[in-house]
Amino acid sequence: MEKKGDDLSFNAAVNKAASSIQRFPLTEVQGVPLRKWIAQNWSSIWAFCPHPSDLLISTYPKSGTTWVQEIVDLLRNNGDDEICKRAPTTERSPFLEVHYPPPIPSGLDLLKKVKPPRVIKTHLPIQLVPKGFWENKCKVIYVARNAKDNVISYYHFDRMNLIHPDPGSWEEYLQKFMEGKLAWGSWYDHVKGYWKEKEKRNILYMFFEDMKENPRREILRIMRYLDLSLSDDIIDKIVELTSFKAMKNNPMANYSTIPKIIFDQSISAFMRKGEVGDWTNYFTLAQSQMFDEDYARQMADVNIPFRTSI
Ligand SMILES: Nc1ncnc2c1ncn2[C@@H]1O[C@H](COP(=O)(O)OS(=O)(=O)O)[C@@H](OP(=O)(O)O)[C@H]1O
């Protein structure tokens, strides 16, 4: 594995790797399309063994990962926003599988710099999560978002994320989502995989829509799952600090530290809208009907209570 990146700041390392940064096609790992650098480093990712005290936050991309990462960091630090501004999300809560061209540090490099109990982000579907998480009985928070808003958010993200394949037209993109061809594969398999295992593996399964509807209630759910106990005043403060507006304006949470040659936020902001129901601004009636029919087929074996409006 590339080690040189450890001593370089992220931006300096990105500059060094600039000529290798481009929109590459995805590469499959066990049938799941992933970024090529992740696929190339798959054996070291699969071999990663967490500490039993580590917490995994898992999501299909664009489901509310960053939001829950911020909530967890604040809960673990008693609502102290100064401590939670010590570093960007990417360093406070490293992204397990992420790899870039060298010398940019990988998620595994960043994880080595943080002492357990760590908060680890992943987008891996459940069958690709390294076995050590289950063997060590790590806690896992899974966040799911309704498919229609999820694909809209992902479409805008792929427009500005210059290391993902070009999203093409919205029409084409929607098709790729339904066929499981976007990075990290099928949304349908992802949300179902964790849903079916949630009791057996003690996974806290959350919904983006519930968090929008009643953030306080959902923050308390996370607090209890983490065996923490914070005062009402501190919970109120965390609700405020993790509002969409506060996080959009927080440089340590809004991904503004990622250089423009990777995330070009002049195309679309990482903290874009943060709403439920934005899909109605994009899906035509025909697309919505076609999507719903396909959704019913792909989700026929489960009954996950997704809401496309609140
Ligand atoms: N605090 C808060 N409140 C409401 N919404 C929020 C919040 N933080 C992030 N977001 C929205 O979540 C979307 C980004 O998802 P992720 O953090 O999962 O992205 S990533 O997969 O880690 O790249 C993205 O959704 P869209 O705005 O719909 O694109 C973010 O705006």
Short mmCIF file of C-alpha atoms and ligand atoms in Angstrom, two decimals:
data_model
loop_
_atom_site.label_atom_id
_atom_site.label_comp_id
_atom_site.label_asym_id
_atom_site.label_seq_id
_atom_site.Cartn_x
_atom_site.Cartn_y
_atom_site.Cartn_z
CA MET A 1 0.00 0.00 0.00
CA GLU A 2 1.07 3.58 -0.69
CA LYS A 3 2.60 5.09 2.47
CA LYS A 4 4.15 8.28 1.16
CA GLY A 5 0.88 10.19 1.48
CA ASP A 6 0.94 9.98 5.26
CA ASP A 7 3.32 12.89 5.60
CA LEU A 8 1.78 15.20 3.04
CA SER A 9 -1.21 17.41 3.61
CA PHE A 10 -4.22 16.30 1.62
CA ASN A 11 -4.16 19.30 -0.71
CA ALA A 12 -0.43 19.05 -1.39
CA ALA A 13 -0.86 15.37 -2.15
CA VAL A 14 -3.77 16.11 -4.51
CA ASN A 15 -1.60 18.62 -6.35
CA LYS A 16 1.11 16.00 -6.76
CA ALA A 17 -1.39 13.53 -8.13
CA ALA A 18 -3.24 16.07 -10.28
CA SER A 19 -2.31 14.50 -13.60
CA SER A 20 -3.87 11.17 -12.50
CA ILE A 21 -7.16 12.70 -11.38
CA GLN A 22 -9.87 12.13 -13.92
CA ARG A 23 -13.26 10.50 -14.45
CA PHE A 24 -12.39 6.79 -14.66
CA PRO A 25 -14.85 4.03 -15.46
CA LEU A 26 -15.85 1.85 -12.50
CA THR A 27 -14.32 -1.57 -11.80
CA GLU A 28 -16.33 -4.43 -10.31
CA VAL A 29 -15.46 -6.17 -7.05
CA GLN A 30 -17.60 -9.29 -6.59
CA GLY A 31 -20.14 -7.85 -9.02
CA VAL A 32 -20.28 -4.41 -7.33
CA PRO A 33 -19.00 -1.45 -9.39
CA LEU A 34 -16.48 0.61 -7.41
CA ARG A 35 -13.95 3.35 -8.15
CA LYS A 36 -10.95 1.79 -9.83
CA TRP A 37 -8.53 2.73 -7.02
CA ILE A 38 -10.77 1.02 -4.50
CA ALA A 39 -10.91 -2.10 -6.66
CA GLN A 40 -7.14 -2.06 -7.11
CA ASN A 41 -6.60 -1.95 -3.34
CA TRP A 42 -9.40 -4.33 -2.48
CA SER A 43 -7.28 -6.92 -0.65
CA SER A 44 -6.00 -4.38 1.91
CA ILE A 45 -9.51 -3.01 2.47
CA TRP A 46 -10.96 -6.50 2.95
CA ALA A 47 -8.16 -7.32 5.40
CA PHE A 48 -8.89 -4.29 7.61
CA CYS A 49 -9.70 -5.35 11.16
CA PRO A 50 -11.42 -2.79 13.40
CA HIS A 51 -11.20 -2.51 17.15
CA PRO A 52 -14.37 -3.76 18.94
CA SER A 53 -14.97 -0.17 20.15
CA ASP A 54 -15.01 1.23 16.59
CA LEU A 55 -18.32 2.42 15.18
CA LEU A 56 -19.23 1.95 11.52
CA ILE A 57 -21.55 4.42 9.76
CA SER A 58 -22.75 2.78 6.58
CA THR A 59 -24.87 4.19 3.78
CA TYR A 60 -25.55 4.03 0.09
CA PRO A 61 -23.91 7.25 -1.21
CA LYS A 62 -25.91 10.45 -0.62
CA SER A 63 -28.19 9.08 2.09
CA GLY A 64 -27.16 11.33 5.00
CA THR A 65 -23.71 9.95 5.89
CA THR A 66 -22.10 13.32 6.69
CA TRP A 67 -25.10 14.36 8.77
CA VAL A 68 -24.86 11.28 10.99
CA GLN A 69 -21.04 11.56 11.15
CA GLU A 70 -21.45 15.09 12.55
CA ILE A 71 -24.17 14.03 15.01
CA VAL A 72 -22.04 11.15 16.30
CA ASP A 73 -18.94 13.32 16.70
CA LEU A 74 -20.93 15.91 18.66
CA LEU A 75 -22.58 13.24 20.82
CA ARG A 76 -19.24 11.67 21.64
CA ASN A 77 -17.79 15.08 22.50
CA ASN A 78 -20.66 16.26 24.67
CA GLY A 79 -21.83 18.81 22.09
CA ASP A 80 -18.51 20.69 22.08
CA ASP A 81 -18.46 22.37 18.67
CA GLU A 82 -14.91 23.63 19.10
CA ILE A 83 -13.62 20.05 19.45
CA CYS A 84 -15.75 19.00 16.49
CA LYS A 85 -14.11 21.67 14.36
CA ARG A 86 -10.66 20.12 14.97
CA ALA A 87 -10.54 18.65 11.44
CA PRO A 88 -12.73 18.01 8.40
CA THR A 89 -15.21 15.11 8.44
CA THR A 90 -12.86 13.07 6.26
CA GLU A 91 -10.23 13.03 9.02
CA ARG A 92 -12.48 12.90 12.07
CA SER A 93 -14.34 9.95 10.66
CA PRO A 94 -12.28 8.30 7.90
CA PHE A 95 -13.82 6.66 4.85
CA LEU A 96 -12.81 3.00 5.11
CA GLU A 97 -12.48 2.01 1.46
CA VAL A 98 -11.53 5.30 -0.18
CA HIS A 99 -8.37 5.28 -2.27
CA TYR A 100 -7.01 7.86 -4.67
CA PRO A 101 -3.96 7.91 -6.87
CA PRO A 102 -0.78 8.14 -4.75
CA PRO A 103 0.41 10.06 -2.83
CA ILE A 104 -3.09 11.07 -1.69
CA PRO A 105 -3.73 9.31 1.63
CA SER A 106 -6.28 6.53 1.59
CA GLY A 107 -8.99 5.91 4.17
CA LEU A 108 -6.80 3.18 5.65
CA ASP A 109 -3.92 5.68 5.99
CA LEU A 110 -6.19 8.13 7.82
CA LEU A 111 -7.56 5.39 10.07
CA LYS A 112 -4.08 4.60 11.29
CA LYS A 113 -3.83 8.16 12.61
CA VAL A 114 -6.94 7.93 14.78
CA LYS A 115 -7.03 5.92 18.01
CA PRO A 116 -10.01 3.65 18.78
CA PRO A 117 -12.83 4.13 19.48
CA ARG A 118 -13.00 5.41 15.88
CA VAL A 119 -15.97 6.44 13.77
CA ILE A 120 -15.58 4.86 10.35
CA LYS A 121 -17.58 5.69 7.23
CA THR A 122 -18.34 3.17 4.51
CA HIS A 123 -20.57 2.85 1.48
CA LEU A 124 -19.87 -0.85 1.09
CA PRO A 125 -22.86 -3.17 0.69
CA ILE A 126 -23.12 -5.53 3.65
CA GLN A 127 -21.48 -8.51 1.93
CA LEU A 128 -18.34 -6.43 1.27
CA VAL A 129 -17.93 -5.08 4.82
CA PRO A 130 -14.71 -6.61 6.22
CA LYS A 131 -15.56 -9.61 8.43
CA GLY A 132 -13.74 -8.15 11.46
CA PHE A 133 -16.63 -5.70 12.01
CA TRP A 134 -18.99 -8.61 12.63
CA GLU A 135 -16.48 -10.82 14.45
CA ASN A 136 -15.69 -7.96 16.83
CA LYS A 137 -19.37 -7.07 17.21
CA CYS A 138 -18.79 -3.42 16.29
CA LYS A 139 -21.79 -1.14 16.45
CA VAL A 140 -23.13 -0.16 13.03
CA ILE A 141 -25.43 2.73 12.13
CA TYR A 142 -27.05 2.38 8.72
CA VAL A 143 -28.78 5.39 7.15
CA ALA A 144 -31.15 4.93 4.24
CA ARG A 145 -32.85 7.55 2.08
CA ASN A 146 -35.82 7.10 -0.24
CA ALA A 147 -34.67 6.04 -3.70
CA LYS A 148 -36.08 9.01 -5.60
CA ASP A 149 -34.37 11.70 -3.51
CA ASN A 150 -31.27 9.52 -3.26
CA VAL A 151 -30.83 9.30 -7.02
CA ILE A 152 -31.37 13.05 -7.45
CA SER A 153 -28.73 13.83 -4.84
CA TYR A 154 -26.34 11.31 -6.41
CA TYR A 155 -26.91 12.77 -9.88
CA HIS A 156 -25.89 16.25 -8.74
CA PHE A 157 -22.96 14.80 -6.80
CA ASP A 158 -21.69 12.92 -9.84
CA ARG A 159 -21.84 16.13 -11.84
CA MET A 160 -19.44 17.81 -9.43
CA ASN A 161 -17.37 14.77 -8.33
CA LEU A 162 -14.69 14.74 -11.01
CA ILE A 163 -13.38 11.26 -10.16
CA HIS A 164 -16.70 9.52 -10.83
CA PRO A 165 -17.87 8.57 -14.33
CA ASP A 166 -19.66 11.37 -16.16
CA PRO A 167 -23.33 11.15 -15.13
CA GLY A 168 -24.60 11.84 -18.66
CA SER A 169 -28.19 13.05 -19.01
CA TRP A 170 -30.67 12.73 -16.15
CA GLU A 171 -32.63 10.19 -18.23
CA GLU A 172 -29.54 8.01 -18.69
CA TYR A 173 -28.52 8.41 -15.09
CA LEU A 174 -31.88 7.25 -13.79
CA GLN A 175 -31.58 4.12 -15.91
CA LYS A 176 -28.11 3.41 -14.54
CA PHE A 177 -29.39 3.80 -10.97
CA MET A 178 -32.20 1.33 -11.60
CA GLU A 179 -29.73 -1.14 -13.11
CA GLY A 180 -27.28 -0.85 -10.19
CA LYS A 181 -24.54 0.54 -12.40
CA LEU A 182 -23.50 3.56 -10.31
CA ALA A 183 -20.56 3.51 -7.91
CA TRP A 184 -21.28 1.13 -4.99
CA GLY A 185 -23.85 -0.70 -7.07
CA SER A 186 -27.52 -1.30 -6.56
CA TRP A 187 -29.38 0.93 -4.10
CA TYR A 188 -32.03 -1.79 -3.87
CA ASP A 189 -29.57 -4.52 -2.83
CA HIS A 190 -27.80 -2.12 -0.48
CA VAL A 191 -30.81 -1.05 1.58
CA LYS A 192 -32.20 -4.61 1.59
CA GLY A 193 -28.90 -6.22 2.60
CA TYR A 194 -28.64 -4.24 5.84
CA TRP A 195 -32.40 -4.36 6.52
CA LYS A 196 -32.45 -8.16 6.49
CA GLU A 197 -29.51 -8.39 8.92
CA LYS A 198 -30.36 -5.53 11.27
CA GLU A 199 -31.62 -7.58 14.23
CA LYS A 200 -29.08 -10.36 13.98
CA ARG A 201 -26.15 -7.93 13.75
CA ASN A 202 -27.48 -5.20 16.08
CA ILE A 203 -27.52 -2.55 13.33
CA LEU A 204 -29.26 0.78 14.07
CA TYR A 205 -31.25 1.29 10.85
CA MET A 206 -32.23 4.92 10.34
CA PHE A 207 -34.03 6.93 7.66
CA PHE A 208 -33.06 10.36 6.29
CA GLU A 209 -36.75 11.29 6.20
CA ASP A 210 -37.18 10.54 9.93
CA MET A 211 -34.18 12.77 10.66
CA LYS A 212 -35.71 15.62 8.68
CA GLU A 213 -39.10 15.11 10.32
CA ASN A 214 -37.83 15.05 13.89
CA PRO A 215 -34.06 15.46 14.24
CA ARG A 216 -34.18 15.52 18.04
CA ARG A 217 -35.96 12.17 18.24
CA GLU A 218 -33.43 10.58 15.86
CA ILE A 219 -30.42 12.10 17.65
CA LEU A 220 -31.76 10.57 20.89
CA ARG A 221 -32.01 7.18 19.15
CA ILE A 222 -28.34 7.44 18.19
CA MET A 223 -27.41 8.58 21.70
CA ARG A 224 -29.10 5.55 23.27
CA TYR A 225 -27.57 3.17 20.74
CA LEU A 226 -24.14 4.52 21.66
CA ASP A 227 -24.92 4.08 25.39
CA LEU A 228 -24.46 7.81 25.99
CA SER A 229 -26.49 10.14 28.17
CA LEU A 230 -26.46 13.87 27.43
CA SER A 231 -28.51 16.66 28.96
CA ASP A 232 -31.53 18.13 27.16
CA ASP A 233 -29.68 21.40 26.66
CA ILE A 234 -26.79 19.70 24.93
CA ILE A 235 -29.14 17.72 22.73
CA ASP A 236 -30.85 20.99 21.74
CA LYS A 237 -27.43 22.40 20.86
CA ILE A 238 -26.60 19.34 18.73
CA VAL A 239 -29.93 19.67 16.89
CA GLU A 240 -28.97 23.24 16.04
CA LEU A 241 -25.35 22.47 15.09
CA THR A 242 -26.44 19.66 12.75
CA SER A 243 -29.18 21.58 10.96
CA PHE A 244 -28.68 21.77 7.21
CA LYS A 245 -27.92 25.49 7.42
CA ALA A 246 -25.33 25.10 10.18
CA MET A 247 -23.56 22.25 8.42
CA LYS A 248 -23.63 24.01 5.05
CA ASN A 249 -21.82 26.92 6.70
CA ASN A 250 -19.36 24.74 8.61
CA PRO A 251 -16.11 24.35 6.64
CA MET A 252 -15.25 21.26 8.70
CA ALA A 253 -18.48 19.56 7.60
CA ASN A 254 -19.27 20.88 4.11
CA TYR A 255 -16.39 19.30 2.16
CA SER A 256 -15.06 22.72 1.11
CA THR A 257 -11.58 21.44 2.10
CA ILE A 258 -11.59 18.99 -0.82
CA PRO A 259 -9.78 20.61 -3.77
CA LYS A 260 -11.77 21.70 -6.79
CA ILE A 261 -10.07 19.20 -9.08
CA ILE A 262 -11.90 16.48 -7.13
CA PHE A 263 -15.12 18.17 -5.93
CA ASP A 264 -16.06 21.15 -8.08
CA GLN A 265 -18.66 22.74 -5.85
CA SER A 266 -19.21 25.55 -8.35
CA ILE A 267 -21.10 22.90 -10.37
CA SER A 268 -23.19 21.71 -7.42
CA ALA A 269 -22.69 22.16 -3.67
CA PHE A 270 -22.00 19.12 -1.49
CA MET A 271 -24.60 20.54 0.92
CA ARG A 272 -27.04 21.04 -1.94
CA LYS A 273 -30.62 21.22 -0.60
CA GLY A 274 -30.96 18.66 2.19
CA GLU A 275 -34.68 18.19 1.59
CA VAL A 276 -37.23 15.43 1.30
CA GLY A 277 -39.22 15.50 -1.94
CA ASP A 278 -36.79 17.36 -4.20
CA TRP A 279 -37.30 14.48 -6.66
CA THR A 280 -40.62 16.05 -7.70
CA ASN A 281 -38.60 18.84 -9.35
CA TYR A 282 -36.84 16.37 -11.67
CA PHE A 283 -38.89 13.23 -12.36
CA THR A 284 -41.41 13.55 -15.16
CA LEU A 285 -44.73 11.82 -14.57
CA ALA A 286 -43.74 9.08 -17.01
CA GLN A 287 -40.37 8.59 -15.30
CA SER A 288 -42.03 8.42 -11.91
CA GLN A 289 -44.50 5.76 -13.05
CA MET A 290 -41.83 3.68 -14.77
CA PHE A 291 -39.59 3.98 -11.69
CA ASP A 292 -42.40 2.96 -9.31
CA GLU A 293 -43.21 -0.15 -11.36
CA ASP A 294 -39.58 -1.22 -11.41
CA TYR A 295 -39.25 -0.37 -7.69
CA ALA A 296 -42.18 -2.64 -6.84
CA ARG A 297 -40.44 -5.51 -8.66
CA GLN A 298 -37.02 -4.91 -7.11
CA MET A 299 -38.38 -4.42 -3.58
CA ALA A 300 -41.04 -7.16 -3.68
CA ASP A 301 -39.26 -9.35 -1.11
CA VAL A 302 -39.15 -6.73 1.68
CA ASN A 303 -41.33 -4.10 3.28
CA ILE A 304 -39.01 -1.22 4.18
CA PRO A 305 -41.06 1.85 5.18
CA PHE A 306 -39.50 4.44 2.87
CA ARG A 307 -41.26 7.78 2.51
CA THR A 308 -40.89 10.02 -0.54
CA SER A 309 -42.58 12.94 1.26
CA ILE A 310 -43.04 13.98 4.89
N1 LIG B 1 -27.70 18.48 8.24
C1 LIG B 1 -28.27 18.07 7.12
N2 LIG B 1 -29.60 18.16 6.94
C2 LIG B 1 -30.19 17.74 5.80
N3 LIG B 1 -29.51 17.20 4.76
C3 LIG B 1 -28.19 17.07 4.89
C4 LIG B 1 -27.50 17.48 6.05
N4 LIG B 1 -26.18 17.24 5.87
C5 LIG B 1 -26.06 16.70 4.64
N5 LIG B 1 -27.25 16.60 4.04
C6 LIG B 1 -27.56 16.12 2.68
O1 LIG B 1 -27.15 14.77 2.55
C7 LIG B 1 -26.72 14.57 1.18
C8 LIG B 1 -25.28 14.13 1.17
O2 LIG B 1 -25.28 12.79 1.56
P1 LIG B 1 -24.01 12.06 2.17
O3 LIG B 1 -23.48 12.84 3.31
O4 LIG B 1 -24.45 10.67 2.43
O5 LIG B 1 -22.98 12.11 0.96
S1 LIG B 1 -21.74 11.12 0.77
O6 LIG B 1 -22.28 9.85 0.27
O7 LIG B 1 -21.04 10.95 2.03
O8 LIG B 1 -20.90 11.78 -0.27
C9 LIG B 1 -26.95 15.89 0.46
O9 LIG B 1 -28.29 15.84 -0.02
P2 LIG B 1 -28.85 16.78 -1.23
O10 LIG B 1 -28.85 18.16 -0.72
O11 LIG B 1 -30.25 16.29 -1.47
O12 LIG B 1 -27.98 16.56 -2.41
C10 LIG B 1 -26.79 16.87 1.62
O13 LIG B 1 -27.31 18.14 1.39
#
